[in-house]
Coordinates of C-alpha atoms and ligand atoms in Angstrom, one line a residue:
X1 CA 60.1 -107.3 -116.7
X2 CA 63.2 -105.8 -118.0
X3 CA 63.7 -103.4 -121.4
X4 CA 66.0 -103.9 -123.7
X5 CA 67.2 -101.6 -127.2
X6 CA 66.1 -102.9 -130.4
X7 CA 69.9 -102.5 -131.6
X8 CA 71.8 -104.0 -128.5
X9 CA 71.0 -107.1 -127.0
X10 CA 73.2 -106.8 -123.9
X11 CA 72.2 -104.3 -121.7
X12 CA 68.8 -104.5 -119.4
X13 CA 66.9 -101.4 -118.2
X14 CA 63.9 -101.8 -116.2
X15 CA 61.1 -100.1 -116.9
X16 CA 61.4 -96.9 -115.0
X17 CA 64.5 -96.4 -116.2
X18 CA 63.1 -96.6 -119.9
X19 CA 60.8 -94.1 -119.0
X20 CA 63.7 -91.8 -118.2
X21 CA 65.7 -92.3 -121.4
X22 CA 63.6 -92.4 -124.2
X23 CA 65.9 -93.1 -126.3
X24 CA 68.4 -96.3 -125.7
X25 CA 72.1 -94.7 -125.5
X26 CA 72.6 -96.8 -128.8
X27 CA 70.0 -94.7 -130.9
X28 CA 67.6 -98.1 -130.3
X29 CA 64.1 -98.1 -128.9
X30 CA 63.4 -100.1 -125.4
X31 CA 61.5 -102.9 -125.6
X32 CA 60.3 -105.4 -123.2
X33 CA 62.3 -108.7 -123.2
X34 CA 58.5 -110.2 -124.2
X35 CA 55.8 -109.5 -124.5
X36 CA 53.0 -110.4 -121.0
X37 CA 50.3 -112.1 -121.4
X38 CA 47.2 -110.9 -119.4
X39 CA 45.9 -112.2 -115.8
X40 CA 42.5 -111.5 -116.1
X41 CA 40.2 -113.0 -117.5
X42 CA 37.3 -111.5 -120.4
X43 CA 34.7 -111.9 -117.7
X44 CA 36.7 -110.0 -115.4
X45 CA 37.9 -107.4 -117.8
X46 CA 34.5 -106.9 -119.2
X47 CA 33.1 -105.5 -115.5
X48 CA 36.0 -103.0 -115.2
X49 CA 36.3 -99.0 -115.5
X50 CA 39.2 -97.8 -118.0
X51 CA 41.2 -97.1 -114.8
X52 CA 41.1 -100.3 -113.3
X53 CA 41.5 -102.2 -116.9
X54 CA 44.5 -99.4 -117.2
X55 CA 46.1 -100.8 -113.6
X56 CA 45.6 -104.7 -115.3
X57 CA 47.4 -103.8 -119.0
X58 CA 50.1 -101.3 -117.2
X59 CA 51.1 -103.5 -113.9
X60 CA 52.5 -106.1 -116.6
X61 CA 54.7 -104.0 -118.0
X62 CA 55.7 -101.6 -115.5
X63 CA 56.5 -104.1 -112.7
X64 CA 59.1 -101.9 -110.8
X65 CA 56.2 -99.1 -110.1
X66 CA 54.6 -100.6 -107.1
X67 CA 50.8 -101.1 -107.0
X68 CA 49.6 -97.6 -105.0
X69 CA 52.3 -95.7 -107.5
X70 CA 50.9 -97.0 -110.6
X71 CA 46.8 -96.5 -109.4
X72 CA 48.0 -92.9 -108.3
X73 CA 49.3 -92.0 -112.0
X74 CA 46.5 -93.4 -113.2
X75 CA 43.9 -91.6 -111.1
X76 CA 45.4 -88.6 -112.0
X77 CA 45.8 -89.4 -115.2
X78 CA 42.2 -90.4 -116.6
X79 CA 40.0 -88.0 -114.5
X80 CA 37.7 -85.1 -115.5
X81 CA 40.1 -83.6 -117.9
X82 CA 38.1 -86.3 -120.1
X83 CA 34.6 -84.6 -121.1
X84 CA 33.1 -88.6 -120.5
X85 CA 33.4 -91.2 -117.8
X86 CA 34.0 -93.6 -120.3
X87 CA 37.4 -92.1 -120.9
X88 CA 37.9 -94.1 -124.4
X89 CA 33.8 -94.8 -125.6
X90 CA 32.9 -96.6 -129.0
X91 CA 30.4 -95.3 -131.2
X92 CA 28.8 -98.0 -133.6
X93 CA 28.3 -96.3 -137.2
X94 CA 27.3 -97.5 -140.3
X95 CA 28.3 -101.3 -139.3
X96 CA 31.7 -99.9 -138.0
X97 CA 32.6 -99.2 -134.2
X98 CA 34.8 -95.8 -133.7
X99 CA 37.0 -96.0 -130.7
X100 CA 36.5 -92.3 -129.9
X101 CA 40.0 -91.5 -128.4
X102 CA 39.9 -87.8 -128.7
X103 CA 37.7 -87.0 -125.4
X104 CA 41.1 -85.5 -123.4
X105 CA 42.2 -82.0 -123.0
X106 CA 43.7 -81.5 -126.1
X107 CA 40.9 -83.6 -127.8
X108 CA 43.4 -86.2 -129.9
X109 CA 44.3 -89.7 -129.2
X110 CA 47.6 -88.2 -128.1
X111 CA 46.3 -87.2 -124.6
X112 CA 45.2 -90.9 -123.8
X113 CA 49.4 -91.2 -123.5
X114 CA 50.7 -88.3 -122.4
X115 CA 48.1 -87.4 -120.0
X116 CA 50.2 -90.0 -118.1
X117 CA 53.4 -89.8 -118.9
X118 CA 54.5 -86.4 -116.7
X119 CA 53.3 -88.8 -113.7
X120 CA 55.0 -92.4 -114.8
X121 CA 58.2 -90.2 -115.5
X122 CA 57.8 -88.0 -112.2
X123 CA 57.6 -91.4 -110.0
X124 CA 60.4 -93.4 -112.6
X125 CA 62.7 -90.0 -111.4
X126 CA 62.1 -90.4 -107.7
X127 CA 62.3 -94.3 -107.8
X128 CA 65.8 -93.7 -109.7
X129 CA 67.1 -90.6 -107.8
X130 CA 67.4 -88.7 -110.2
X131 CA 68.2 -85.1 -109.1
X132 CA 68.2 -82.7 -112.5
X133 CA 65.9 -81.0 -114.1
X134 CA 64.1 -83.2 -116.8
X135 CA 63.7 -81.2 -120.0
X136 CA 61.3 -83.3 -121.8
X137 CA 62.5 -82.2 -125.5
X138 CA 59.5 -83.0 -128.3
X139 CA 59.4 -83.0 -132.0
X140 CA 55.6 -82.5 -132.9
X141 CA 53.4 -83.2 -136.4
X142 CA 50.6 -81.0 -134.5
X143 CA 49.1 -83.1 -132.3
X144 CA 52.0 -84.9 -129.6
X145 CA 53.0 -81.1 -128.8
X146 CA 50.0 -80.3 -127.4
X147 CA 49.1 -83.0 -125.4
X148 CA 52.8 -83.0 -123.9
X149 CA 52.8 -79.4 -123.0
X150 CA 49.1 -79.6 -122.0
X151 CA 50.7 -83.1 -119.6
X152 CA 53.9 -80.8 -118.7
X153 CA 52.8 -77.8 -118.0
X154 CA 53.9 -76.5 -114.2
X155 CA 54.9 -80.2 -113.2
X156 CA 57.5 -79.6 -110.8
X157 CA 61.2 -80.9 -111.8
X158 CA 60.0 -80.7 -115.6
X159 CA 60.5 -78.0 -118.2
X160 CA 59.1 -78.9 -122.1
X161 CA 60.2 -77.6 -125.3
X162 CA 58.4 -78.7 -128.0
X163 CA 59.3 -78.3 -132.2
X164 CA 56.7 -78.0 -134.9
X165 CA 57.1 -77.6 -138.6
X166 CA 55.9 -73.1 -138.7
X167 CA 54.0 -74.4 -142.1
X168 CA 52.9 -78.1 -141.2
X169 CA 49.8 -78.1 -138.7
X170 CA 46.4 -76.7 -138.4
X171 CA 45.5 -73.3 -137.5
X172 CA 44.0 -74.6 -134.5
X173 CA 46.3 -76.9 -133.6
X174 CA 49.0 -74.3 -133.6
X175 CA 46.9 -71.8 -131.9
X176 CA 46.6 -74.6 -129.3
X177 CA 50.4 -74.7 -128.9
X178 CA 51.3 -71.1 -128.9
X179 CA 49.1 -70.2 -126.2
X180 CA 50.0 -72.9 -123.8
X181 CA 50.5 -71.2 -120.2
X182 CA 53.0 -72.7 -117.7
X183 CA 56.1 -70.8 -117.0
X184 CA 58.0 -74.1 -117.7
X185 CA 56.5 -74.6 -121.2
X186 CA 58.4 -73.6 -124.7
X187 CA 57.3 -73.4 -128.1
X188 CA 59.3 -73.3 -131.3
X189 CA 58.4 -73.1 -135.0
X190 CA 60.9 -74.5 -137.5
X191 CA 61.0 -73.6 -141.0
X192 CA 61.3 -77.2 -142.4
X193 CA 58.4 -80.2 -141.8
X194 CA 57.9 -83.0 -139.3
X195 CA 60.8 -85.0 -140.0
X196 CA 63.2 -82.2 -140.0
X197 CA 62.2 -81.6 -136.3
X198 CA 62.3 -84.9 -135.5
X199 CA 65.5 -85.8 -136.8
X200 CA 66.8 -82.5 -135.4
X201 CA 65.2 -83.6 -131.8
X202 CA 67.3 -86.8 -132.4
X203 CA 70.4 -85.2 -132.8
X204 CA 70.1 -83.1 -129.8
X205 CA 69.5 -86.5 -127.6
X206 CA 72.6 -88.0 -129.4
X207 CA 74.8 -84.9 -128.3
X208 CA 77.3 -86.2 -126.0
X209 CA 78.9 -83.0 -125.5
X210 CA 75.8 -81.4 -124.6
X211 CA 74.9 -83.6 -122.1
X212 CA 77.5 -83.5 -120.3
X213 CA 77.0 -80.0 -120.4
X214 CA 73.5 -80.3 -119.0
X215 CA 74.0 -82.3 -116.0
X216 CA 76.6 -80.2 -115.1
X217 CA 74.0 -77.5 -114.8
X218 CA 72.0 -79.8 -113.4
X219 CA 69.5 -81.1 -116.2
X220 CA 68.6 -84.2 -118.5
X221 CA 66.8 -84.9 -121.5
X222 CA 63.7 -87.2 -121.7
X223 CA 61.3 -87.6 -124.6
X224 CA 57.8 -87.2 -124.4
X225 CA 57.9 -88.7 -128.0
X226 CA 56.0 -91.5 -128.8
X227 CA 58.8 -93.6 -129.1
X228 CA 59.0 -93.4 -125.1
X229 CA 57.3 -97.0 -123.8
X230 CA 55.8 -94.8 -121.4
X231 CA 53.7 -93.5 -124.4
X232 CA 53.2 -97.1 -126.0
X233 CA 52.1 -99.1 -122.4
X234 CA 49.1 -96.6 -121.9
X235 CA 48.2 -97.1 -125.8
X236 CA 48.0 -100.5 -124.9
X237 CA 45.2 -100.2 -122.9
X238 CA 42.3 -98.9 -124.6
X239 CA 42.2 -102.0 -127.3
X240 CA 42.1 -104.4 -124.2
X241 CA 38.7 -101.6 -123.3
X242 CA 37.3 -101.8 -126.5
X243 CA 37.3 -105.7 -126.6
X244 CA 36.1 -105.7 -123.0
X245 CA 33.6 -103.3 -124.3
X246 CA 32.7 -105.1 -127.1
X247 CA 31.7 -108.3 -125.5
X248 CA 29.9 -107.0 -122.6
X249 CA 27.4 -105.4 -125.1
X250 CA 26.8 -108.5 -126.9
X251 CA 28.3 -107.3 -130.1
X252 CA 30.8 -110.1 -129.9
X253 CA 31.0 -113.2 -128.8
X254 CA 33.4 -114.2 -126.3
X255 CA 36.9 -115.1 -128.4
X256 CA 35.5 -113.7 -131.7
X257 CA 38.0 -112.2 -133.8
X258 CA 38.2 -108.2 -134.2
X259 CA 39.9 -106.6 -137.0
X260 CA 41.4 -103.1 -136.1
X261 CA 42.1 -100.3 -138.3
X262 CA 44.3 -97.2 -137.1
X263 CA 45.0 -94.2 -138.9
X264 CA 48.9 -94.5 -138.9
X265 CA 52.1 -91.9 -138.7
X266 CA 54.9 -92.8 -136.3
X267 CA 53.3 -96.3 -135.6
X268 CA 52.7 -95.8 -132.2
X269 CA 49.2 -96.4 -132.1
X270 CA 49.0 -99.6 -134.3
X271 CA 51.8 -101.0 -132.9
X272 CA 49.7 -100.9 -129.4
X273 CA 47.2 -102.6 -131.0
X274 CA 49.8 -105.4 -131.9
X275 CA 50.7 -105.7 -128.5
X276 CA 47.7 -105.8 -126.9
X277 CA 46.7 -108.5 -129.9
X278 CA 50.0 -110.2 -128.2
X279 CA 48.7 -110.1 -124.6
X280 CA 46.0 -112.3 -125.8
X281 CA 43.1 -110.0 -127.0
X282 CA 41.0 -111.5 -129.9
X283 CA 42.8 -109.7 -132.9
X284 CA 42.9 -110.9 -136.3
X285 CA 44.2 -108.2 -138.9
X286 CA 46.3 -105.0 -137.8
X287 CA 45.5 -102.5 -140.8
X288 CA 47.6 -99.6 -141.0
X289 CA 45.8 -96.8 -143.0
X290 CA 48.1 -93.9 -144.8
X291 CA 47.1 -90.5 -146.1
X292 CA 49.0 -90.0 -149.7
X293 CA 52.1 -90.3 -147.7
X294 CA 52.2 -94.2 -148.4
X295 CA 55.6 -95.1 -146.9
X296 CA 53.8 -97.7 -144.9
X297 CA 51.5 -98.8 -147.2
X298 CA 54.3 -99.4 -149.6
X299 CA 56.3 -101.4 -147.3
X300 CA 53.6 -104.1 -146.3
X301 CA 53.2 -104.3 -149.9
X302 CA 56.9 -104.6 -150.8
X303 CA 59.0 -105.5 -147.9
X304 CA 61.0 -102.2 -149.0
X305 CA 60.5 -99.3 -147.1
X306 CA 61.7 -96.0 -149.1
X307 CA 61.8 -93.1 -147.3
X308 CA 62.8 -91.3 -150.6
X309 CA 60.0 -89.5 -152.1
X310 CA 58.1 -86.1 -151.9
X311 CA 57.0 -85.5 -148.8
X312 CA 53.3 -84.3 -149.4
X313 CA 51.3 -82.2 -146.8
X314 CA 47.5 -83.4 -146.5
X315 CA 44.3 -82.9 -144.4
X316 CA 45.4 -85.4 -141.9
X317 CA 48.6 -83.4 -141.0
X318 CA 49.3 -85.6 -138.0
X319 CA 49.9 -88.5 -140.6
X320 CA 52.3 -86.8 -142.9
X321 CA 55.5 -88.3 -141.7
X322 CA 58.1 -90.3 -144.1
X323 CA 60.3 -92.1 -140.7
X324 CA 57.8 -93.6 -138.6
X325 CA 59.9 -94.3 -135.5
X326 CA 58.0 -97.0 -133.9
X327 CA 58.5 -99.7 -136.9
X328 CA 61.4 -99.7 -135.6
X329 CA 60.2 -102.1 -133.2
X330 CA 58.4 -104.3 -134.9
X331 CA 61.4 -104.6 -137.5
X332 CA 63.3 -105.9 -134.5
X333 CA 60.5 -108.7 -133.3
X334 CA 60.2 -109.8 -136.9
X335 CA 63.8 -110.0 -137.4
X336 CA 63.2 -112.7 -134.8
X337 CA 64.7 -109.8 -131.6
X338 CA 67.8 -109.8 -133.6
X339 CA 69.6 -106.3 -132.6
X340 CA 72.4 -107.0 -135.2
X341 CA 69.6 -107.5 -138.0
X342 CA 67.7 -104.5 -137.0
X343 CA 70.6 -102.0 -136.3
X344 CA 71.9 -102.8 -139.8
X345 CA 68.7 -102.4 -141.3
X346 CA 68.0 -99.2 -139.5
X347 CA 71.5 -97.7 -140.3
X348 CA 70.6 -98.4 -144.2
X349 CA 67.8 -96.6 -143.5
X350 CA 69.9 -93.4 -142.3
X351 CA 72.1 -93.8 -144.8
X352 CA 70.3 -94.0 -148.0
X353 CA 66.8 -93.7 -146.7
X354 CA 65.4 -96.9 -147.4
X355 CA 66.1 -100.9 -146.8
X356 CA 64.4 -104.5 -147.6
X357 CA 63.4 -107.0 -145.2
X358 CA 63.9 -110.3 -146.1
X359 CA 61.2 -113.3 -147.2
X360 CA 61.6 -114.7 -143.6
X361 CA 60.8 -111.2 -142.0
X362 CA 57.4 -110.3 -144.0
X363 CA 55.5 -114.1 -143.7
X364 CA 56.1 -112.6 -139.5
X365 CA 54.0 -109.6 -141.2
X366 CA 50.9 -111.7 -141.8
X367 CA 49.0 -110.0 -139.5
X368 CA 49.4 -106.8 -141.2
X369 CA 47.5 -104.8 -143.9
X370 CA 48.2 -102.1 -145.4
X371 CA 45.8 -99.1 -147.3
X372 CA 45.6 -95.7 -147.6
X373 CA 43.3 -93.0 -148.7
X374 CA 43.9 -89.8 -151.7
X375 CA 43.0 -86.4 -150.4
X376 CA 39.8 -86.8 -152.3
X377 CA 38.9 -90.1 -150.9
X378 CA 39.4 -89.0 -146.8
X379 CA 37.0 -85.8 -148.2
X380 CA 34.5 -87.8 -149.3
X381 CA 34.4 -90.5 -146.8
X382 CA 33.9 -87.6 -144.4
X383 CA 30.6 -86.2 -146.5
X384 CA 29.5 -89.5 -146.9
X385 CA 29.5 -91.1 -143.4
X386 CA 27.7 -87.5 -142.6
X387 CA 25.0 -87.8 -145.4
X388 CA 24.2 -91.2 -144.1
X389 CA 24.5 -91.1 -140.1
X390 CA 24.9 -87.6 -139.0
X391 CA 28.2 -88.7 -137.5
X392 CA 31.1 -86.6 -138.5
X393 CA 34.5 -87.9 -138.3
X394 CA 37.8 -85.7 -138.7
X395 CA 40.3 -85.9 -141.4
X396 CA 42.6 -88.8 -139.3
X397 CA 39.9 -91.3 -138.8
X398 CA 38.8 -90.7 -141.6
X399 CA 41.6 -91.8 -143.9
X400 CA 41.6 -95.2 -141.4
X401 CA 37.3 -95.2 -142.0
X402 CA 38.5 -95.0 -145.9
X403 CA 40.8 -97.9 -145.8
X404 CA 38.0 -99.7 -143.6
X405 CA 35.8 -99.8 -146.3
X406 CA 37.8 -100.2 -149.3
X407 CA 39.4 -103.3 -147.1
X408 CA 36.4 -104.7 -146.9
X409 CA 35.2 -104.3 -150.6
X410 CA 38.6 -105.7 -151.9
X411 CA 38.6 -108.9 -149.4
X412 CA 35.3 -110.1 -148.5
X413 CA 36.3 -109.8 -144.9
X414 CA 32.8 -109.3 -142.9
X415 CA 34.9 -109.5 -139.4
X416 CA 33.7 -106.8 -136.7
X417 CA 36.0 -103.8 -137.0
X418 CA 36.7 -101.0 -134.9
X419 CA 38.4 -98.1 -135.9
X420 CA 40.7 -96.1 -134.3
X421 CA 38.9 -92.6 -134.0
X422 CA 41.9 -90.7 -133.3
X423 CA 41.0 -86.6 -133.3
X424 CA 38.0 -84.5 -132.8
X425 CA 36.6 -82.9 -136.2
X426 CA 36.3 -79.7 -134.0
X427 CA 40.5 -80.0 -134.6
X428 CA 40.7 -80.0 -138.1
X429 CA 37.0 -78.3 -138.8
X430 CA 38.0 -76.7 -141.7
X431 CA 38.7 -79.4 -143.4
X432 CA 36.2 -81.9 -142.6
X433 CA 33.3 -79.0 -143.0
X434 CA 34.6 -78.5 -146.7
X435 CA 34.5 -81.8 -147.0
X436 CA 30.9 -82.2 -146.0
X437 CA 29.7 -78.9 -148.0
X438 CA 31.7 -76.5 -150.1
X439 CA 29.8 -73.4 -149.4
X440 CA 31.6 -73.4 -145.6
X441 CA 34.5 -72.2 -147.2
X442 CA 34.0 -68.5 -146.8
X443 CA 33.6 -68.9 -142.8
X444 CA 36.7 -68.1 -140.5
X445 CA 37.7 -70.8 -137.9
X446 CA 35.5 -70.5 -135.4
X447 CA 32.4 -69.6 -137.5
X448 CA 33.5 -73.1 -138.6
X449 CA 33.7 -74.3 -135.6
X450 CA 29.6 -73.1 -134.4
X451 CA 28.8 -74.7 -137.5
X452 CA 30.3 -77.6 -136.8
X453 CA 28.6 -77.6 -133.4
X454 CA 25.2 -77.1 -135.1
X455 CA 25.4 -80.0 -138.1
X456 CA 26.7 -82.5 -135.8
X457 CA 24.7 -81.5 -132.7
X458 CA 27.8 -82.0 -130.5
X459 CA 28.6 -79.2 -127.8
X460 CA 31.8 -77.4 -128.7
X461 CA 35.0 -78.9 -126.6
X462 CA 36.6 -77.1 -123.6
X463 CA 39.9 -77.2 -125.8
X464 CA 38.3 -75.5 -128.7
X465 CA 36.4 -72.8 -126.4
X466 CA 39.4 -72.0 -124.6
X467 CA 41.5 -70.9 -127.2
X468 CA 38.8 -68.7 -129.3
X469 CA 40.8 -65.8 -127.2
X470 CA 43.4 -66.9 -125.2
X471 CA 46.9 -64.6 -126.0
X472 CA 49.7 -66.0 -128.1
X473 CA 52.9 -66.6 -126.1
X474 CA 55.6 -67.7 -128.1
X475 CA 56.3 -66.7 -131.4
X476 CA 60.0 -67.8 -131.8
X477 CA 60.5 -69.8 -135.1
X478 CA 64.1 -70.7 -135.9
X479 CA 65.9 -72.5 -139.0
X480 CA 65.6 -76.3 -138.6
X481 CA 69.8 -75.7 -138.3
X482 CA 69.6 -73.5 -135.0
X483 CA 67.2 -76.2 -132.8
X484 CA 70.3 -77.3 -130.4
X485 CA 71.3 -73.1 -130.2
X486 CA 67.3 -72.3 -129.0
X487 CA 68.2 -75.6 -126.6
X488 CA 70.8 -74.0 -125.1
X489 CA 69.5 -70.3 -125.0
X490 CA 66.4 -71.3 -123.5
X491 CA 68.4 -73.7 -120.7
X492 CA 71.1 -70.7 -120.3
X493 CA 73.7 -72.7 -120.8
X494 CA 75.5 -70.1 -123.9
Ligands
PLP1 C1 49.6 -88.9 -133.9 C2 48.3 -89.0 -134.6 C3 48.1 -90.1 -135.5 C4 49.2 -91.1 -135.8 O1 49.5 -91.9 -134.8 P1 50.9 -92.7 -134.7 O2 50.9 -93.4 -133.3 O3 52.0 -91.7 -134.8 O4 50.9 -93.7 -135.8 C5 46.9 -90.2 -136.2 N1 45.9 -89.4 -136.0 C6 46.0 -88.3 -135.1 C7 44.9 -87.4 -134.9 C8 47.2 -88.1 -134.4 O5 47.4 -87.1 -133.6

């Protein structure tokens, strides 16, 4: 299985070596020439740990890591930093199934990813020869930054420097960042929001100039972002579980369509759930939940997506992105894997922030749905799944939990549905407690937090408990114009 960019269809990379990059050299994302199908079969898959249905989903796509390589990343990967065996479980609710995927060390969906990714990218090196320093360089919305410096942290022949908007996370997911330990680890604030540090991030990896620089002084760039397919493979894997999952508990029959809904940003996560429908897993419709930043929404609508509105900061902070990278890729299938089609598409986009697909491109969009949720809505989805379950859901899933139901009301659709769960309400607890009761507002964070604990009876996290009063160890925020000058400064290269 070979890669290739979404906006060059001659050149071939195989998979380690897209693991390396990123980024294609062209701006483009890697993609596999096709998309596998799976070799097991239900019965099989419905008997198997995470891990092993890990090794099943990942060994078609990352066919130059040999066998013991890709079982060792994957031990390491999915071990006791998650607090359950089940790695990714499903919690049936109120006629809905939550794919909980916030059990890892940073307790969001990010760490099912990047928990990996320092060990595909550590064997892609060795299998490629690569003698720099890899500087894994990261825009984060809260949660990605995190989970990469959390993967990162002392891995030998890495160093991580990770960006997030100073104003445009939670308190506890910034305390999470600035108290990371690992001498190899770097945190910076911008003043700007997610997209300023992800277009900035972009713009480093572009820099010619400066990397030529770097491998003279013996480094190189990767991206821990989740437009890395080392992100998007592993994402892959826990719909394949959760189908497995399903079936071996009776809750569907074998080859009965699922609907999935994921709360959506950069479109990583849904456009896993697209591929894994692709392998051959029993998916009917792909809905893409918004917060009030409805770019996506909009565009399933429409066909036009318009980057060129306010950009609004909600509850679901991880959401609140206007360029969500990973579209990017399923522009380029729809356009029929038409590089020339997508680049031009995704230069309009740079250029004046928006384009149309054509009638051709959105019947290939059938699939999709889109929906979002208003501040008040995710609020009082939260208080009412609590009122009638005791389950309490966090901001993110809640938004998709939202669209779930309002889906459902507006199409008559009774199909199962599982939703992707993807943080811990112990992350955003502020919000999700005033959502479920107004008089928690008074409390500090980790009053919050015991309540929290108490309400849902849930033990507190690790991740939560650790930071309570851990040190802060970077404080440097910059203007979103000096990111390449704290590059450089912090590799001592000016
Ligand atoms: C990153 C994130 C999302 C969005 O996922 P994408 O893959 O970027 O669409 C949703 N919820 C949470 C909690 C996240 O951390």
């Amino acid at each position: 299985m070979l890669y290739k960019s979404t906006r060059n269809d001659e050149k071939r990379v195989t998979a380690s070596q897209a693991i390396l990059q990123g980024l294609a050299e062209d701006g483009g994302l890697f993609v596999p020439e096709r998309i596998p199908a799976l070799k097991v079969s239900l019965k099989e898959l419905k008997a198997m740990s995470y891990q092993e249905t890990a090794y099943e989903v990942m060994k078609c796509f990352l066919t130059d890591f040999s066998e013991e390589e890709l079982k060792t990343c994957i031990r390491k990967a999915y071990d006791d930093k998650f607090d359950t065996k089940e790695i990714a479980p499903l919690r049936k609710e109120d006629g809905a199934y939550y794919l909980e995927l916030f059990h890892g060390a940073t307790i969001a969906f990010k760490d099912m990813a990047l928990s990996i990714l320092p060990h595909l990218l550590t064997v892609s090196a060795k299998k490629n020869q690569v003698k720099n320093e890899i500087v894994i360089l990261t825009a984060t919305s809260g949660d990605t930054g995190k989970a990469a410096l959390a993967g990162f942290a002392d891995v030998p022949g890495t160093r991580i420097i990770v960006f997030y908007p100073k104003n445009g996370v939670s308190p506890v997911q910034e305390k999470q960042m600035v108290t990371q330990k690992g001498a190899n680890t770097h945190v910076i604030g911008i003043h700007g929001n997610f997209d300023d540090a992800q277009s900035g991030v972009k713009k480093i990896f572009g820099d010619k100039e400066l990397t030529k620089i770097m491998d003279g002084a013996g480094f190189q760039f990767s991206s821990a972002n989740s437009i890395n397919i080392g992100r998007l493979v592993p994402q892959v894997v826990y719909y394949v579980y959760a189908y497995a999952k399903l079936a071996a508990l009776g809750e569907v029959k074998e080859g009965e369509k699922i609907n999935v809904v994921v709360p959506t940003g950069n479109f990583g996560n849904i456009l896993a759930a697209y591929y894994a429908k692709n392998m051959g897993v029993p998916i009917d419709k792909l809905i893409c939940a918004s917060n009030d930043n409805k770019v996506l929404f909009d565009f399933f609508e429409t066909g036009i997506y318009d980057k060129n509105r306010p950009f609004l900061l909600t509850s679901s902070p991880s959401m609140d992105i206007l360029i969500s990278s990973n579209l990017e890729r399923l522009i380029y299938r729809i356009a029929g894997d038409d590089a020339k089609k997508n680049l031009l598409l995704m230069q309009a986009l740079s250029a004046e922030g928006k384009y149309g697909i054509t009638e051709e491109m959105r019947t290939r969009l059938m699939d999709f749905r889109g929906g979002f949720a208003s501040e008040q809505e995710v609020a009082e989805e939260i208080g009412s799944l609590y009122q009638k379950t005791g389950y309490v859901i966090d901001t993110h899933t809640a938004v998709a939990s939202c669209v779930y139901r309002k889906y459902r009301a507006a199409s008559q659709d009774e199909t199962k549905t599982v939703i992707a769960s993807t943080a811990s309400p112990y992350k955003f607890a502020r919000s999700v407690m005033n959502a479920i009761d107004g008089k928690y507002d008074a409390m500090d964070d980790f009053e919050l937090v015991d309540e929290l604990s108490s309400i849902s009876k849930t033990a507190v996290p690790r991740a939560v408990e650790e930071i309570r009063r851990a040190p802060v160890l970077h404080d440097t925020v910059v203007e979103k114009t000096e990111m390449k000058a704290i590059v450089e400064k912090i590799l001592g290269l000016k």
